[in-house]
Amino acid sequence: MRYRMIFLDLDGTALTSEKRITPRTAHLVQHLEAHGVPVVIATGRAIFAVREFLRDVRLASPVVTLNGAVVFSHLYGAPQEYHPIPWAWLQEFFQVVQKSGRLQNLLFESIHGYYVLTYDHEIFETFTDYRNLPPKVITLDEPVSDPVTNLLLRPRRIPEDKELLYRELNAALDGRIRFFKTSWEWIEGVRYGVNKGAAMERIALTYGIPLDSVVALGDEWNDLEMIQKAGLGVAMGNAVDAIKAAADLVAPSNDEEGVARVLEEIFYDFLVETEYAPLHTS
């Protein structure tokens, strides 16, 4: 079998616009993993949200969260690696955003909790709801005791401040912290060199599977390295243009069960051999 491992993004890929995984997709990925094809979730989300979205899905492979900054041994396992941002770099970051004046809110992800400048309704609905744990409110000059793995920034004006702040941050912190665009209103940042593609390389190596035998599926800028490095990079029909340009194949959209449809084609012979009974209801 040419392809032996799958890396799967969540939002805009495995999840529909209504933030659910369809029975057909869940049934397929569980069958593949049960028959020896590891399915690794690779997402920008924290583990709390992944567990909520996949609460009825049984997968035992590692889970790449926060764009590669934290990798869990499995869906309900402990962190097996994480990549914190040094405090000195965070201080440089503080200076940039204070000088810019374009920042409305900021969220730090850490191993043991999360921190915000302002605990508002948006934070409650987007982050607290999945964790059942409120954040700690901090100031820009207050040290954080936990290792910080990710930064999320809410610009004041969308889209003007988002684009300008994105450029300012990457120019000032190049080689230390990498910031990337998203389709939502926030900008995300991780330690330089941390990305889903780098995590994919390490995990595939532990399984003894070459990258040429890996399928990666995604739709956003944070999926780029994963799509580029995989033996078969698959962009969703709803993907941003940069991901479509980097991919080997474009699948139907996330709202058309693109993941299930393309994986059923890629693994067709294997699914026949393993007596797969597909579900065709969404």
PDB file of C-alpha atoms in Angstrom:
ATOM      1  CA  MET A   1       0.000   0.000   0.000  1.00  0.00           C
ATOM      2  CA  ARG A   2       1.520   3.315  -1.056  1.00  0.00           C
ATOM      3  CA  TYR A   3       0.095   5.472   1.751  1.00  0.00           C
ATOM      4  CA  ARG A   4       0.359   4.278   5.342  1.00  0.00           C
ATOM      5  CA  MET A   5      -0.422   7.292   7.546  1.00  0.00           C
ATOM      6  CA  ILE A   6      -2.814  10.259   7.581  1.00  0.00           C
ATOM      7  CA  PHE A   7      -2.471  13.737   9.099  1.00  0.00           C
ATOM      8  CA  LEU A   8      -5.830  15.462   9.344  1.00  0.00           C
ATOM      9  CA  ASP A   9      -6.665  19.070  10.139  1.00  0.00           C
ATOM     10  CA  LEU A  10      -9.961  19.791  11.932  1.00  0.00           C
ATOM     11  CA  ASP A  11     -11.535  23.204  11.243  1.00  0.00           C
ATOM     12  CA  GLY A  12     -12.415  23.579   7.590  1.00  0.00           C
ATOM     13  CA  THR A  13     -11.237  20.038   6.873  1.00  0.00           C
ATOM     14  CA  ALA A  14     -12.562  17.157   8.994  1.00  0.00           C
ATOM     15  CA  LEU A  15     -15.199  19.423  10.575  1.00  0.00           C
ATOM     16  CA  THR A  16     -18.105  20.937   8.692  1.00  0.00           C
ATOM     17  CA  SER A  17     -18.918  24.634   8.927  1.00  0.00           C
ATOM     18  CA  GLU A  18     -21.178  23.660  11.821  1.00  0.00           C
ATOM     19  CA  LYS A  19     -18.107  22.295  13.666  1.00  0.00           C
ATOM     20  CA  ARG A  20     -19.041  18.629  13.558  1.00  0.00           C
ATOM     21  CA  ILE A  21     -17.478  15.525  12.103  1.00  0.00           C
ATOM     22  CA  THR A  22     -19.976  13.589  10.034  1.00  0.00           C
ATOM     23  CA  PRO A  23     -20.725   9.919  10.793  1.00  0.00           C
ATOM     24  CA  ARG A  24     -19.292   8.924   7.411  1.00  0.00           C
ATOM     25  CA  THR A  25     -15.958  10.643   8.099  1.00  0.00           C
ATOM     26  CA  ALA A  26     -15.745   9.333  11.663  1.00  0.00           C
ATOM     27  CA  HIS A  27     -16.569   5.803  10.531  1.00  0.00           C
ATOM     28  CA  LEU A  28     -13.904   5.891   7.830  1.00  0.00           C
ATOM     29  CA  VAL A  29     -11.008   7.240   9.909  1.00  0.00           C
ATOM     30  CA  GLN A  30     -11.773   4.795  12.706  1.00  0.00           C
ATOM     31  CA  HIS A  31     -11.764   1.914  10.242  1.00  0.00           C
ATOM     32  CA  LEU A  32      -8.455   2.997   8.725  1.00  0.00           C
ATOM     33  CA  GLU A  33      -6.765   3.310  12.097  1.00  0.00           C
ATOM     34  CA  ALA A  34      -8.209   0.027  13.356  1.00  0.00           C
ATOM     35  CA  HIS A  35      -6.648  -1.663  10.321  1.00  0.00           C
ATOM     36  CA  GLY A  36      -3.177  -0.213  10.724  1.00  0.00           C
ATOM     37  CA  VAL A  37      -3.275   3.250   9.149  1.00  0.00           C
ATOM     38  CA  PRO A  38      -2.627   5.806  11.941  1.00  0.00           C
ATOM     39  CA  VAL A  39      -4.811   8.904  11.727  1.00  0.00           C
ATOM     40  CA  VAL A  40      -3.119  11.848  13.425  1.00  0.00           C
ATOM     41  CA  ILE A  41      -5.212  14.927  14.147  1.00  0.00           C
ATOM     42  CA  ALA A  42      -3.159  18.084  13.471  1.00  0.00           C
ATOM     43  CA  THR A  43      -4.888  21.286  14.490  1.00  0.00           C
ATOM     44  CA  GLY A  44      -4.401  24.820  15.705  1.00  0.00           C
ATOM     45  CA  ARG A  45      -6.897  24.098  18.456  1.00  0.00           C
ATOM     46  CA  ALA A  46      -6.056  23.278  22.060  1.00  0.00           C
ATOM     47  CA  ILE A  47      -6.617  19.690  23.214  1.00  0.00           C
ATOM     48  CA  PHE A  48      -9.802  20.655  25.098  1.00  0.00           C
ATOM     49  CA  ALA A  49     -11.609  21.566  21.882  1.00  0.00           C
ATOM     50  CA  VAL A  50     -10.281  18.494  20.060  1.00  0.00           C
ATOM     51  CA  ARG A  51     -11.698  16.234  22.750  1.00  0.00           C
ATOM     52  CA  GLU A  52     -15.045  17.987  22.519  1.00  0.00           C
ATOM     53  CA  PHE A  53     -15.288  17.762  18.732  1.00  0.00           C
ATOM     54  CA  LEU A  54     -14.145  14.108  18.639  1.00  0.00           C
ATOM     55  CA  ARG A  55     -15.828  12.851  21.800  1.00  0.00           C
ATOM     56  CA  ASP A  56     -17.485   9.983  19.891  1.00  0.00           C
ATOM     57  CA  VAL A  57     -14.461   9.141  17.717  1.00  0.00           C
ATOM     58  CA  ARG A  58     -12.027   6.420  18.777  1.00  0.00           C
ATOM     59  CA  LEU A  59      -8.483   7.204  17.663  1.00  0.00           C
ATOM     60  CA  ALA A  60      -5.311   6.098  19.427  1.00  0.00           C
ATOM     61  CA  SER A  61      -2.663   8.001  17.454  1.00  0.00           C
ATOM     62  CA  PRO A  62      -0.859  11.144  18.673  1.00  0.00           C
ATOM     63  CA  VAL A  63      -2.648  14.488  18.458  1.00  0.00           C
ATOM     64  CA  VAL A  64      -0.830  17.585  17.208  1.00  0.00           C
ATOM     65  CA  THR A  65      -2.333  20.673  18.857  1.00  0.00           C
ATOM     66  CA  LEU A  66      -1.686  24.404  18.784  1.00  0.00           C
ATOM     67  CA  ASN A  67      -0.079  24.173  15.342  1.00  0.00           C
ATOM     68  CA  GLY A  68       2.605  21.764  16.502  1.00  0.00           C
ATOM     69  CA  ALA A  69       3.534  23.512  19.741  1.00  0.00           C
ATOM     70  CA  VAL A  70       2.113  20.696  21.891  1.00  0.00           C
ATOM     71  CA  VAL A  71       1.797  17.029  20.876  1.00  0.00           C
ATOM     72  CA  PHE A  72      -0.231  14.598  22.966  1.00  0.00           C
ATOM     73  CA  SER A  73       0.378  10.844  23.054  1.00  0.00           C
ATOM     74  CA  HIS A  74      -3.265  10.294  22.092  1.00  0.00           C
ATOM     75  CA  LEU A  75      -6.615  12.039  22.369  1.00  0.00           C
ATOM     76  CA  TYR A  76      -6.840  11.576  26.142  1.00  0.00           C
ATOM     77  CA  GLY A  77      -3.133  11.194  26.791  1.00  0.00           C
ATOM     78  CA  ALA A  78      -0.525  13.470  28.313  1.00  0.00           C
ATOM     79  CA  PRO A  79       1.711  15.912  26.425  1.00  0.00           C
ATOM     80  CA  GLN A  80       4.676  14.070  24.953  1.00  0.00           C
ATOM     81  CA  GLU A  81       6.414  17.185  23.598  1.00  0.00           C
ATOM     82  CA  TYR A  82       5.968  20.941  23.751  1.00  0.00           C
ATOM     83  CA  HIS A  83       7.882  23.937  22.447  1.00  0.00           C
ATOM     84  CA  PRO A  84       7.683  27.014  24.690  1.00  0.00           C
ATOM     85  CA  ILE A  85       8.534  30.560  23.655  1.00  0.00           C
ATOM     86  CA  PRO A  86      11.413  31.974  25.773  1.00  0.00           C
ATOM     87  CA  TRP A  87      10.440  34.806  28.102  1.00  0.00           C
ATOM     88  CA  ALA A  88      13.020  37.154  26.549  1.00  0.00           C
ATOM     89  CA  TRP A  89      11.306  36.775  23.173  1.00  0.00           C
ATOM     90  CA  LEU A  90       7.933  37.448  24.756  1.00  0.00           C
ATOM     91  CA  GLN A  91       9.307  40.679  26.193  1.00  0.00           C
ATOM     92  CA  GLU A  92      10.364  41.725  22.684  1.00  0.00           C
ATOM     93  CA  PHE A  93       6.857  40.860  21.525  1.00  0.00           C
ATOM     94  CA  PHE A  94       5.329  43.047  24.255  1.00  0.00           C
ATOM     95  CA  GLN A  95       7.404  46.005  23.110  1.00  0.00           C
ATOM     96  CA  VAL A  96       6.228  45.617  19.514  1.00  0.00           C
ATOM     97  CA  VAL A  97       2.508  45.420  20.328  1.00  0.00           C
ATOM     98  CA  GLN A  98       2.692  48.279  22.820  1.00  0.00           C
ATOM     99  CA  LYS A  99       4.419  50.493  20.275  1.00  0.00           C
ATOM    100  CA  SER A 100       1.982  49.463  17.545  1.00  0.00           C
ATOM    101  CA  GLY A 101      -1.196  50.314  19.430  1.00  0.00           C
ATOM    102  CA  ARG A 102      -3.120  47.926  17.188  1.00  0.00           C
ATOM    103  CA  LEU A 103      -3.846  45.248  19.793  1.00  0.00           C
ATOM    104  CA  GLN A 104      -7.321  44.758  21.286  1.00  0.00           C
ATOM    105  CA  ASN A 105      -6.815  41.497  23.160  1.00  0.00           C
ATOM    106  CA  LEU A 106      -4.177  38.845  23.664  1.00  0.00           C
ATOM    107  CA  LEU A 107      -4.289  35.207  24.727  1.00  0.00           C
ATOM    108  CA  PHE A 108      -1.365  33.054  25.888  1.00  0.00           C
ATOM    109  CA  GLU A 109      -1.662  29.280  25.708  1.00  0.00           C
ATOM    110  CA  SER A 110       0.398  27.302  28.200  1.00  0.00           C
ATOM    111  CA  ILE A 111       0.648  23.703  29.295  1.00  0.00           C
ATOM    112  CA  HIS A 112      -1.429  24.197  32.428  1.00  0.00           C
ATOM    113  CA  GLY A 113      -3.799  27.033  31.559  1.00  0.00           C
ATOM    114  CA  TYR A 114      -4.329  30.149  29.484  1.00  0.00           C
ATOM    115  CA  TYR A 115      -3.991  33.871  30.040  1.00  0.00           C
ATOM    116  CA  VAL A 116      -5.722  36.927  28.558  1.00  0.00           C
ATOM    117  CA  LEU A 117      -5.527  40.693  28.720  1.00  0.00           C
ATOM    118  CA  THR A 118      -9.321  41.050  28.783  1.00  0.00           C
ATOM    119  CA  TYR A 119     -11.797  38.350  29.752  1.00  0.00           C
ATOM    120  CA  ASP A 120     -14.679  39.319  27.500  1.00  0.00           C
ATOM    121  CA  HIS A 121     -17.633  37.544  25.895  1.00  0.00           C
ATOM    122  CA  GLU A 122     -15.580  36.512  22.857  1.00  0.00           C
ATOM    123  CA  ILE A 123     -13.011  34.759  25.064  1.00  0.00           C
ATOM    124  CA  PHE A 124     -15.777  33.031  26.992  1.00  0.00           C
ATOM    125  CA  GLU A 125     -17.532  31.706  23.877  1.00  0.00           C
ATOM    126  CA  THR A 126     -14.421  30.810  21.882  1.00  0.00           C
ATOM    127  CA  PHE A 127     -12.106  29.407  24.547  1.00  0.00           C
ATOM    128  CA  THR A 128     -13.669  28.994  27.991  1.00  0.00           C
ATOM    129  CA  ASP A 129     -16.694  27.074  26.782  1.00  0.00           C
ATOM    130  CA  TYR A 130     -14.573  24.078  25.716  1.00  0.00           C
ATOM    131  CA  ARG A 131     -12.395  23.986  28.825  1.00  0.00           C
ATOM    132  CA  ASN A 132     -14.815  24.721  31.640  1.00  0.00           C
ATOM    133  CA  LEU A 133     -11.937  26.765  33.010  1.00  0.00           C
ATOM    134  CA  PRO A 134     -11.675  30.573  33.008  1.00  0.00           C
ATOM    135  CA  PRO A 135      -8.391  32.228  32.027  1.00  0.00           C
ATOM    136  CA  LYS A 136      -6.101  34.209  34.258  1.00  0.00           C
ATOM    137  CA  VAL A 137      -6.162  37.924  33.450  1.00  0.00           C
ATOM    138  CA  ILE A 138      -2.695  39.487  33.087  1.00  0.00           C
ATOM    139  CA  THR A 139      -0.988  42.693  31.979  1.00  0.00           C
ATOM    140  CA  LEU A 140       1.635  43.047  29.257  1.00  0.00           C
ATOM    141  CA  ASP A 141       4.455  43.438  31.778  1.00  0.00           C
ATOM    142  CA  GLU A 142       3.414  40.558  34.032  1.00  0.00           C
ATOM    143  CA  PRO A 143       5.546  37.393  33.852  1.00  0.00           C
ATOM    144  CA  VAL A 144       3.719  34.124  33.188  1.00  0.00           C
ATOM    145  CA  SER A 145       4.947  31.253  35.340  1.00  0.00           C
ATOM    146  CA  ASP A 146       3.834  28.500  32.933  1.00  0.00           C
ATOM    147  CA  PRO A 147       5.710  27.790  29.676  1.00  0.00           C
ATOM    148  CA  VAL A 148       3.926  29.794  26.951  1.00  0.00           C
ATOM    149  CA  THR A 149       3.499  27.769  23.761  1.00  0.00           C
ATOM    150  CA  ASN A 150       1.212  29.977  21.649  1.00  0.00           C
ATOM    151  CA  LEU A 151       0.123  33.571  21.195  1.00  0.00           C
ATOM    152  CA  LEU A 152      -3.239  34.690  19.850  1.00  0.00           C
ATOM    153  CA  LEU A 153      -3.770  38.357  19.055  1.00  0.00           C
ATOM    154  CA  ARG A 154      -7.045  40.176  18.447  1.00  0.00           C
ATOM    155  CA  PRO A 155      -6.347  43.367  16.424  1.00  0.00           C
ATOM    156  CA  ARG A 156      -8.452  46.467  17.035  1.00  0.00           C
ATOM    157  CA  ARG A 157      -9.693  46.953  13.474  1.00  0.00           C
ATOM    158  CA  ILE A 158     -10.429  44.163  11.008  1.00  0.00           C
ATOM    159  CA  PRO A 159      -8.975  43.857   8.423  1.00  0.00           C
ATOM    160  CA  GLU A 160      -6.749  46.976   8.472  1.00  0.00           C
ATOM    161  CA  ASP A 161      -4.960  46.419  11.791  1.00  0.00           C
ATOM    162  CA  LYS A 162      -4.754  42.671  11.277  1.00  0.00           C
ATOM    163  CA  GLU A 163      -2.627  42.950   8.146  1.00  0.00           C
ATOM    164  CA  LEU A 164      -0.424  45.731   9.527  1.00  0.00           C
ATOM    165  CA  LEU A 165       0.102  44.006  12.879  1.00  0.00           C
ATOM    166  CA  TYR A 166       0.894  40.734  11.131  1.00  0.00           C
ATOM    167  CA  ARG A 167       3.620  42.440   9.075  1.00  0.00           C
ATOM    168  CA  GLU A 168       5.049  44.372  12.031  1.00  0.00           C
ATOM    169  CA  LEU A 169       5.312  41.306  14.229  1.00  0.00           C
ATOM    170  CA  ASN A 170       6.952  39.094  11.627  1.00  0.00           C
ATOM    171  CA  ALA A 171       9.442  41.810  10.701  1.00  0.00           C
ATOM    172  CA  ALA A 172      10.406  42.517  14.317  1.00  0.00           C
ATOM    173  CA  LEU A 173      10.544  38.924  15.585  1.00  0.00           C
ATOM    174  CA  ASP A 174      11.779  37.017  12.539  1.00  0.00           C
ATOM    175  CA  GLY A 175      13.753  33.951  13.600  1.00  0.00           C
ATOM    176  CA  ARG A 176      12.218  33.896  17.084  1.00  0.00           C
ATOM    177  CA  ILE A 177       8.426  33.929  16.886  1.00  0.00           C
ATOM    178  CA  ARG A 178       6.490  33.182  13.711  1.00  0.00           C
ATOM    179  CA  PHE A 179       3.082  34.738  13.185  1.00  0.00           C
ATOM    180  CA  PHE A 180       0.628  33.573  10.554  1.00  0.00           C
ATOM    181  CA  LYS A 181      -2.697  34.600   9.128  1.00  0.00           C
ATOM    182  CA  THR A 182      -5.995  32.886   9.785  1.00  0.00           C
ATOM    183  CA  SER A 183      -9.473  33.056   8.301  1.00  0.00           C
ATOM    184  CA  TRP A 184     -10.832  34.226  11.636  1.00  0.00           C
ATOM    185  CA  GLU A 185     -10.136  37.588  13.250  1.00  0.00           C
ATOM    186  CA  TRP A 186      -7.134  36.573  15.356  1.00  0.00           C
ATOM    187  CA  ILE A 187      -3.436  36.315  14.456  1.00  0.00           C
ATOM    188  CA  GLU A 188      -1.572  33.287  15.801  1.00  0.00           C
ATOM    189  CA  GLY A 189       2.061  32.978  16.838  1.00  0.00           C
ATOM    190  CA  VAL A 190       4.356  30.079  17.756  1.00  0.00           C
ATOM    191  CA  ARG A 191       8.041  29.573  18.360  1.00  0.00           C
ATOM    192  CA  TYR A 192       9.997  29.842  15.120  1.00  0.00           C
ATOM    193  CA  GLY A 193      10.410  26.408  13.499  1.00  0.00           C
ATOM    194  CA  VAL A 194       7.251  25.039  15.126  1.00  0.00           C
ATOM    195  CA  ASN A 195       4.577  23.967  12.658  1.00  0.00           C
ATOM    196  CA  LYS A 196       2.389  21.014  11.772  1.00  0.00           C
ATOM    197  CA  GLY A 197       4.850  19.827   9.134  1.00  0.00           C
ATOM    198  CA  ALA A 198       7.729  19.598  11.621  1.00  0.00           C
ATOM    199  CA  ALA A 199       5.527  17.654  14.043  1.00  0.00           C
ATOM    200  CA  MET A 200       4.467  15.368  11.190  1.00  0.00           C
ATOM    201  CA  GLU A 201       8.105  14.579  10.397  1.00  0.00           C
ATOM    202  CA  ARG A 202       8.881  13.601  13.977  1.00  0.00           C
ATOM    203  CA  ILE A 203       5.766  11.483  14.447  1.00  0.00           C
ATOM    204  CA  ALA A 204       6.150   9.650  11.137  1.00  0.00           C
ATOM    205  CA  LEU A 205       9.756   8.892  12.080  1.00  0.00           C
ATOM    206  CA  THR A 206       8.671   7.272  15.358  1.00  0.00           C
ATOM    207  CA  TYR A 207       6.362   4.995  13.358  1.00  0.00           C
ATOM    208  CA  GLY A 208       9.083   4.210  10.840  1.00  0.00           C
ATOM    209  CA  ILE A 209       6.934   5.626   8.041  1.00  0.00           C
ATOM    210  CA  PRO A 210       8.611   7.773   5.354  1.00  0.00           C
ATOM    211  CA  LEU A 211       6.962  11.089   4.493  1.00  0.00           C
ATOM    212  CA  ASP A 212       6.368   9.777   0.970  1.00  0.00           C
ATOM    213  CA  SER A 213       3.845   7.391   2.527  1.00  0.00           C
ATOM    214  CA  VAL A 214       1.932  10.097   4.394  1.00  0.00           C
ATOM    215  CA  VAL A 215      -1.304  11.803   3.311  1.00  0.00           C
ATOM    216  CA  ALA A 216      -1.956  15.268   4.792  1.00  0.00           C
ATOM    217  CA  LEU A 217      -5.240  17.163   4.468  1.00  0.00           C
ATOM    218  CA  GLY A 218      -5.835  20.821   5.307  1.00  0.00           C
ATOM    219  CA  ASP A 219      -7.264  24.160   4.291  1.00  0.00           C
ATOM    220  CA  GLU A 220      -5.469  27.058   6.027  1.00  0.00           C
ATOM    221  CA  TRP A 221      -2.088  28.811   6.099  1.00  0.00           C
ATOM    222  CA  ASN A 222      -1.073  26.823   9.191  1.00  0.00           C
ATOM    223  CA  ASP A 223      -1.359  23.625   7.123  1.00  0.00           C
ATOM    224  CA  LEU A 224       1.188  24.736   4.533  1.00  0.00           C
ATOM    225  CA  GLU A 225       4.306  22.886   5.741  1.00  0.00           C
ATOM    226  CA  MET A 226       2.268  19.740   6.348  1.00  0.00           C
ATOM    227  CA  ILE A 227       0.814  19.841   2.847  1.00  0.00           C
ATOM    228  CA  GLN A 228       4.221  20.526   1.291  1.00  0.00           C
ATOM    229  CA  LYS A 229       6.102  17.764   3.115  1.00  0.00           C
ATOM    230  CA  ALA A 230       3.574  14.931   2.839  1.00  0.00           C
ATOM    231  CA  GLY A 231       3.810  12.356   0.080  1.00  0.00           C
ATOM    232  CA  LEU A 232       0.294  13.404  -0.885  1.00  0.00           C
ATOM    233  CA  GLY A 233      -0.858  16.863   0.141  1.00  0.00           C
ATOM    234  CA  VAL A 234      -4.613  17.347  -0.141  1.00  0.00           C
ATOM    235  CA  ALA A 235      -6.289  20.753  -0.056  1.00  0.00           C
ATOM    236  CA  MET A 236      -9.964  21.050   0.658  1.00  0.00           C
ATOM    237  CA  GLY A 237     -12.231  22.686  -1.904  1.00  0.00           C
ATOM    238  CA  ASN A 238     -12.747  25.516   0.588  1.00  0.00           C
ATOM    239  CA  ALA A 239      -8.996  25.969   1.192  1.00  0.00           C
ATOM    240  CA  VAL A 240      -7.186  29.275   0.824  1.00  0.00           C
ATOM    241  CA  ASP A 241      -5.382  29.719  -2.492  1.00  0.00           C
ATOM    242  CA  ALA A 242      -1.908  29.192  -0.995  1.00  0.00           C
ATOM    243  CA  ILE A 243      -2.857  25.710   0.205  1.00  0.00           C
ATOM    244  CA  LYS A 244      -4.467  24.764  -3.098  1.00  0.00           C
ATOM    245  CA  ALA A 245      -1.337  25.888  -4.923  1.00  0.00           C
ATOM    246  CA  ALA A 246       0.899  23.763  -2.664  1.00  0.00           C
ATOM    247  CA  ALA A 247      -1.291  20.640  -2.751  1.00  0.00           C
ATOM    248  CA  ASP A 248      -1.056  17.623  -5.025  1.00  0.00           C
ATOM    249  CA  LEU A 249      -4.811  17.173  -5.029  1.00  0.00           C
ATOM    250  CA  VAL A 250      -7.907  19.257  -4.269  1.00  0.00           C
ATOM    251  CA  ALA A 251     -10.772  17.456  -2.541  1.00  0.00           C
ATOM    252  CA  PRO A 252     -14.414  18.510  -2.297  1.00  0.00           C
ATOM    253  CA  SER A 253     -15.135  21.019   0.461  1.00  0.00           C
ATOM    254  CA  ASN A 254     -15.521  20.262   4.156  1.00  0.00           C
ATOM    255  CA  ASP A 255     -19.284  20.687   3.799  1.00  0.00           C
ATOM    256  CA  GLU A 256     -19.331  18.092   1.008  1.00  0.00           C
ATOM    257  CA  GLU A 257     -17.621  15.399   3.123  1.00  0.00           C
ATOM    258  CA  GLY A 258     -14.434  16.041   1.182  1.00  0.00           C
ATOM    259  CA  VAL A 259     -12.253  14.137   3.668  1.00  0.00           C
ATOM    260  CA  ALA A 260     -14.328  10.962   3.469  1.00  0.00           C
ATOM    261  CA  ARG A 261     -14.733  11.156  -0.296  1.00  0.00           C
ATOM    262  CA  VAL A 262     -11.055  11.668  -1.082  1.00  0.00           C
ATOM    263  CA  LEU A 263      -9.787   9.107   1.447  1.00  0.00           C
ATOM    264  CA  GLU A 264     -12.227   6.507   0.105  1.00  0.00           C
ATOM    265  CA  GLU A 265     -10.629   7.051  -3.304  1.00  0.00           C
ATOM    266  CA  ILE A 266      -7.018   7.073  -2.110  1.00  0.00           C
ATOM    267  CA  PHE A 267      -7.426   3.937   0.021  1.00  0.00           C
ATOM    268  CA  TYR A 268      -9.974   2.206  -2.217  1.00  0.00           C
ATOM    269  CA  ASP A 269      -8.087  -1.087  -2.678  1.00  0.00           C
ATOM    270  CA  PHE A 270      -7.128  -1.250   0.983  1.00  0.00           C
ATOM    271  CA  LEU A 271     -10.718  -0.590   2.067  1.00  0.00           C
ATOM    272  CA  VAL A 272     -11.949  -3.387  -0.185  1.00  0.00           C
ATOM    273  CA  GLU A 273      -9.359  -5.766   1.266  1.00  0.00           C
ATOM    274  CA  THR A 274     -10.364  -4.875   4.817  1.00  0.00           C
ATOM    275  CA  GLU A 275     -14.093  -5.276   4.050  1.00  0.00           C
ATOM    276  CA  TYR A 276     -14.960  -1.666   4.709  1.00  0.00           C
ATOM    277  CA  ALA A 277     -18.676  -0.928   4.720  1.00  0.00           C
ATOM    278  CA  PRO A 278     -19.047   2.778   3.879  1.00  0.00           C
ATOM    279  CA  LEU A 279     -21.648   5.083   5.323  1.00  0.00           C
ATOM    280  CA  HIS A 280     -23.223   7.464   2.841  1.00  0.00           C
ATOM    281  CA  THR A 281     -25.227   9.629   5.198  1.00  0.00           C
ATOM    282  CA  SER A 282     -23.958  12.957   6.572  1.00  0.00           C
TER     283      SER A 282
END
